[in-house]
XYZ file of C-alpha atoms in Angstrom:
372
model
C 108.187 172.299 22.045
C 110.922 170.158 23.533
C 114.296 171.499 24.604
C 116.243 169.904 21.742
C 114.402 171.534 18.835
C 115.202 174.083 16.164
C 116.560 177.119 18.054
C 116.913 180.791 17.172
C 120.615 180.222 16.434
C 119.688 177.480 13.985
C 117.224 179.869 12.381
C 119.906 182.545 11.955
C 122.313 180.009 10.442
C 119.671 178.819 7.986
C 118.943 182.405 6.981
C 122.669 182.942 6.503
C 122.879 180.008 4.093
C 119.735 181.087 2.256
C 120.786 184.718 1.756
C 124.171 183.584 0.409
C 122.373 181.346 -2.078
C 120.058 184.201 -3.044
C 122.924 186.581 -3.781
C 124.583 183.921 -5.944
C 121.330 183.303 -7.824
C 120.664 186.968 -8.492
C 124.103 188.285 -9.450
C 124.677 185.518 -12.020
C 121.068 185.131 -13.143
C 120.025 184.913 -16.785
C 122.542 186.158 -19.329
C 124.691 187.982 -16.771
C 127.725 185.748 -17.387
C 127.712 186.377 -21.149
C 126.650 190.020 -21.031
C 129.189 191.036 -18.385
C 131.984 188.823 -19.685
C 132.363 187.029 -16.364
C 135.329 184.661 -16.094
C 134.277 181.401 -14.430
C 136.763 179.890 -11.980
C 135.697 176.348 -12.889
C 135.769 177.044 -16.607
C 132.585 174.971 -16.969
C 129.517 176.918 -18.019
C 127.333 173.794 -17.860
C 127.822 173.410 -14.089
C 127.327 177.139 -13.570
C 124.058 177.150 -15.492
C 122.763 174.509 -13.060
C 124.030 176.100 -9.853
C 122.435 179.485 -10.594
C 118.826 178.201 -10.904
C 119.502 175.722 -8.082
C 120.340 178.623 -5.755
C 116.774 179.871 -6.261
C 115.706 177.085 -3.902
C 116.671 179.417 -1.059
C 113.082 180.712 -1.275
C 111.968 177.341 0.047
C 114.196 177.811 3.098
C 112.872 181.314 3.789
C 109.247 180.188 3.499
C 109.880 177.109 5.632
C 111.473 178.997 8.522
C 108.717 181.640 8.464
C 105.978 179.021 8.676
C 107.896 177.063 11.309
C 108.501 180.126 13.508
C 104.932 181.458 13.363
C 103.542 177.970 14.064
C 105.755 177.651 17.152
C 104.345 180.959 18.407
C 100.773 179.825 17.818
C 101.435 176.537 19.615
C 102.785 178.417 22.640
C 99.532 180.376 23.169
C 96.261 179.175 24.661
C 94.729 178.374 21.273
C 92.225 181.169 20.705
C 91.711 182.629 17.249
C 92.283 186.109 18.686
C 95.781 185.116 19.813
C 96.538 183.602 16.418
C 95.401 186.844 14.825
C 97.567 188.922 17.171
C 100.645 186.843 16.343
C 100.109 187.228 12.598
C 99.293 190.942 12.767
C 102.432 191.449 14.859
C 104.531 189.700 12.216
C 102.837 191.576 9.352
C 103.491 194.939 11.011
C 107.165 194.000 11.417
C 107.427 193.030 7.738
C 105.887 196.281 6.518
C 107.853 198.346 9.043
C 111.143 196.828 7.866
C 110.200 197.553 4.244
C 109.308 201.144 5.108
C 112.579 201.849 6.929
C 114.785 200.557 4.112
C 112.523 202.132 1.485
C 112.942 205.628 2.951
C 116.725 205.196 2.990
C 116.751 203.817 -0.568
C 114.582 206.635 -1.935
C 116.729 209.258 -0.231
C 119.948 207.660 -1.507
C 118.536 207.217 -5.011
C 117.486 210.847 -5.238
C 120.364 212.640 -3.490
C 123.440 210.433 -4.012
C 122.902 208.429 -7.181
C 120.713 211.217 -8.575
C 118.078 209.028 -10.202
C 114.411 209.867 -10.619
C 111.996 208.280 -8.166
C 108.822 209.642 -9.737
C 109.494 207.835 -13.019
C 109.173 204.485 -11.256
C 105.605 205.213 -10.223
C 104.123 206.492 -13.470
C 101.350 204.628 -15.261
C 101.196 203.883 -18.980
C 99.969 207.427 -19.645
C 102.942 208.921 -17.789
C 100.915 210.038 -14.756
C 102.691 209.878 -11.405
C 100.788 208.092 -8.590
C 101.997 208.858 -5.042
C 99.843 206.019 -3.715
C 102.033 203.551 -5.609
C 104.926 204.693 -3.425
C 102.940 203.892 -0.297
C 102.126 200.393 -1.558
C 105.778 199.787 -2.449
C 107.050 201.146 0.865
C 104.830 198.759 2.835
C 105.564 195.679 0.704
C 102.151 195.437 -1.009
C 103.159 196.515 -4.536
C 103.399 193.077 -6.140
C 100.224 191.952 -4.401
C 98.324 194.945 -5.808
C 100.012 194.881 -9.209
C 101.614 198.329 -8.879
C 105.206 199.322 -9.838
C 108.146 198.436 -7.573
C 111.394 200.338 -7.173
C 113.140 197.025 -6.472
C 111.950 193.991 -8.440
C 113.006 191.469 -5.781
C 110.604 193.006 -3.262
C 107.857 190.834 -4.767
C 108.719 188.360 -2.014
C 107.263 190.668 0.633
C 103.837 190.376 -0.946
C 104.201 186.603 -0.791
C 105.406 186.802 2.837
C 102.358 188.914 3.723
C 100.029 186.361 2.129
C 101.906 183.495 3.789
C 101.776 184.948 7.300
C 98.161 186.017 6.860
C 97.133 182.503 5.833
C 99.094 180.614 8.509
C 96.320 180.619 11.172
C 93.977 178.924 8.684
C 96.710 176.482 7.571
C 97.556 175.699 11.206
C 93.937 175.076 12.251
C 93.333 172.963 9.144
C 96.472 170.944 9.839
C 95.259 170.129 13.358
C 92.169 168.581 11.780
C 93.691 166.516 8.966
C 97.342 166.315 10.072
C 99.730 164.679 7.557
C 97.108 164.501 4.799
C 97.286 168.274 4.313
C 100.726 168.214 2.647
C 99.851 165.865 -0.259
C 96.527 167.695 -0.591
C 98.300 171.017 -1.119
C 100.969 169.435 -3.308
C 98.616 167.770 -5.772
C 95.427 169.856 -5.559
C 96.549 173.449 -4.964
C 99.861 172.857 -6.797
C 101.730 175.820 -5.318
C 105.255 175.004 -4.165
C 105.616 177.933 -1.759
C 102.300 177.070 -0.095
C 103.477 173.465 0.087
C 106.711 174.326 1.900
C 104.701 176.503 4.307
C 102.520 173.507 5.141
C 105.677 171.468 5.669
C 106.922 174.138 8.081
C 103.680 173.839 10.053
C 104.044 170.043 10.036
C 107.623 170.120 11.344
C 106.694 172.521 14.143
C 103.479 170.757 15.181
C 104.983 167.270 15.161
C 108.288 168.516 16.652
C 110.239 166.694 13.959
C 113.543 168.391 14.722
C 113.441 167.340 18.386
C 112.855 163.754 17.288
C 115.826 163.952 14.915
C 118.102 165.278 17.647
C 116.943 162.540 20.010
C 117.775 159.877 17.425
C 121.267 161.258 16.808
C 122.335 162.114 20.351
C 120.610 159.440 22.383
C 121.382 155.728 22.368
C 119.317 154.848 19.369
C 119.967 152.252 16.719
C 122.851 153.279 14.434
C 120.646 152.489 11.448
C 118.314 155.350 12.392
C 121.175 157.834 12.707
C 122.582 156.761 9.378
C 119.140 157.071 7.820
C 118.892 160.756 8.751
C 122.278 161.546 7.201
C 121.437 159.489 4.116
C 118.087 161.290 3.738
C 119.788 164.699 3.882
C 122.405 163.710 1.319
C 119.778 162.117 -0.891
C 117.711 165.325 -0.728
C 120.662 167.409 -1.900
C 121.654 165.043 -4.690
C 118.069 164.507 -5.816
C 117.265 168.234 -5.866
C 120.426 169.049 -7.812
C 119.722 166.275 -10.334
C 116.155 167.474 -10.914
C 117.266 171.067 -11.491
C 120.135 169.899 -13.728
C 117.784 167.913 -15.957
C 114.750 170.183 -16.108
C 116.145 173.619 -15.081
C 112.872 173.826 -13.109
C 113.211 174.311 -9.357
C 109.490 174.585 -8.572
C 108.931 170.855 -8.107
C 111.809 170.722 -5.579
C 110.594 173.816 -3.730
C 107.947 171.784 -1.869
C 110.399 169.985 0.408
C 113.998 171.165 0.018
C 113.650 173.919 2.654
C 113.165 171.257 5.326
C 116.303 169.443 4.112
C 118.358 172.647 4.349
C 117.053 173.259 7.863
C 117.916 169.707 8.941
C 121.457 169.966 7.533
C 122.029 173.283 9.308
C 120.753 171.979 12.650
C 122.339 168.535 12.571
C 125.700 169.267 10.949
C 126.662 172.862 10.066
C 125.822 174.114 13.558
C 128.489 171.748 14.951
C 131.318 173.448 13.024
C 132.507 176.431 15.151
C 133.840 178.833 12.506
C 131.153 178.128 9.921
C 128.308 178.350 12.449
C 129.563 181.692 13.783
C 129.906 183.120 10.267
C 126.445 181.929 9.263
C 124.898 183.371 12.422
C 126.479 186.742 11.691
C 125.239 186.799 8.108
C 121.824 185.459 9.139
C 121.429 188.227 11.695
C 121.491 190.791 8.889
C 119.882 188.610 6.210
C 116.578 190.510 6.078
C 118.264 193.843 5.391
C 120.694 192.194 2.976
C 117.714 190.813 1.093
C 116.188 194.272 0.805
C 119.370 196.075 -0.265
C 121.528 193.739 -2.374
C 119.545 194.324 -5.580
C 119.971 198.079 -5.240
C 123.729 197.515 -5.083
C 124.311 195.143 -7.999
C 121.430 196.113 -10.312
C 120.321 199.707 -9.761
C 123.123 201.769 -8.199
C 126.543 200.147 -8.718
C 126.141 197.556 -11.443
C 129.317 198.561 -13.309
C 131.342 198.479 -10.091
C 130.169 194.998 -9.031
C 130.730 193.387 -12.432
C 134.028 195.197 -13.008
C 135.824 192.498 -10.995
C 135.228 190.078 -13.888
C 135.924 186.815 -12.015
C 132.922 185.043 -10.521
C 134.307 184.583 -6.997
C 135.412 188.236 -6.803
C 132.034 189.502 -8.018
C 130.215 187.332 -5.518
C 132.583 188.170 -2.663
C 132.351 191.919 -3.273
C 128.549 191.810 -3.469
C 128.344 189.734 -0.285
C 130.704 192.097 1.539
C 128.937 195.247 0.321
C 125.514 193.836 1.167
C 126.612 192.802 4.659
C 128.308 196.147 5.346
C 125.234 198.046 4.120
C 122.955 195.912 6.286
C 125.114 196.495 9.369
C 125.013 200.272 8.810
C 121.241 200.323 8.255
C 120.484 198.073 11.245
C 122.777 200.174 13.449
C 120.914 203.308 12.371
C 117.671 201.518 13.107
C 118.824 200.772 16.668
C 120.071 204.313 17.231
C 116.711 205.722 16.148
C 114.920 203.173 18.371
C 112.771 202.242 15.416
C 112.026 198.766 16.730
C 110.648 200.278 19.943
C 108.265 202.348 17.829
C 107.166 199.246 15.914
C 106.715 197.377 19.204
C 104.491 200.165 20.537
C 102.391 200.059 17.380
C 101.945 196.308 17.819
C 100.924 196.801 21.454
C 98.276 199.319 20.399
C 96.962 196.930 17.764
C 96.860 194.064 20.282
C 94.965 196.268 22.750
C 92.521 197.288 20.001
C 91.874 193.635 19.060
C 91.245 192.731 22.708
C 88.846 195.642 23.125
C 86.887 194.583 20.051
C 86.621 191.061 21.445
C 85.406 192.357 24.839
C 82.830 194.659 23.261
C 81.591 191.881 20.989
C 81.300 189.453 23.908
C 79.427 192.013 26.028
C 76.940 192.689 23.256
C 76.312 188.987 22.751
C 75.739 188.464 26.498
C 73.481 191.513 26.799
C 71.569 190.548 23.712
C 70.840 187.090 25.108
C 69.859 188.515 28.476
C 67.205 190.936 27.181
C 63.682 189.631 27.319
C 60.833 191.011 25.244
C 57.907 192.508 27.281
């Protein structure tokens, strides 16, 4: 990777934008405006009914940055399948560990503070409670296995697990066919979230962001610099128009995450106040993702919607989600939870290396044995 590429700060800013879009999408989703009697500041329900499904495109940004980040890690190693596997297992352990930490807090809060039943969530159709369902939910596998979830938005963790687990194969396939992989996935597999993951691999492997920065900041033809800005603006306008006409964001999901990332890196990161705010929110975006639905849907729905006006509802939810995330992440640091997760990953990496050594030794010894 070159020096002028998509940095960690850019990643945090992108996550900040995406989590703000996600909160907007969720709190005003469906019939929430009519059911809760929300007063719209614009007074135009037609615009609002477009913006809410449009905000769902944040999933494209999350998937893109995950694929981009993991690909960068794989490119930095020597290129062995074992190293690719270690990188993905490391990321998967972190995903499940984050789910587990927040899950334990949520279950405790649900039972002791809000005084709601936890067992009822994990009963089957016959009313039988299954403790194993809790384990699946706590580790982020519930949606993948088709078992009940305490928080409906945690379905994304099952997708993230599948995405990260498939990235080594996507990366190795991309090295073989290069640019042809994206249209192949788009038209044959027809899965928008897989498509944006492939685009993330493409941007990392081809170092697209570094090329964009070079065009803008070096002495390059003004036409090229204008083309990048025009492409970003066209992407926003085009995506909004498609959602406005069809109310279907899936067809835009393939590519819009890359547009958001480019806008953040090229333009939003240059604005001091906005970039600092986005970095702060992005730093806690993962925990905000895991907790905001508990706040506005399960625990304090009446409180959140009691503010009536759309900007107040959104502002209160954003503030509560950020404050909750800061508290949880502070507790996580005090308990040195990340050190525990890091030690688990080290043990797993050691185990994978030992398996490889034992396998190699057996293959060598097997070839060296001669029959009498």
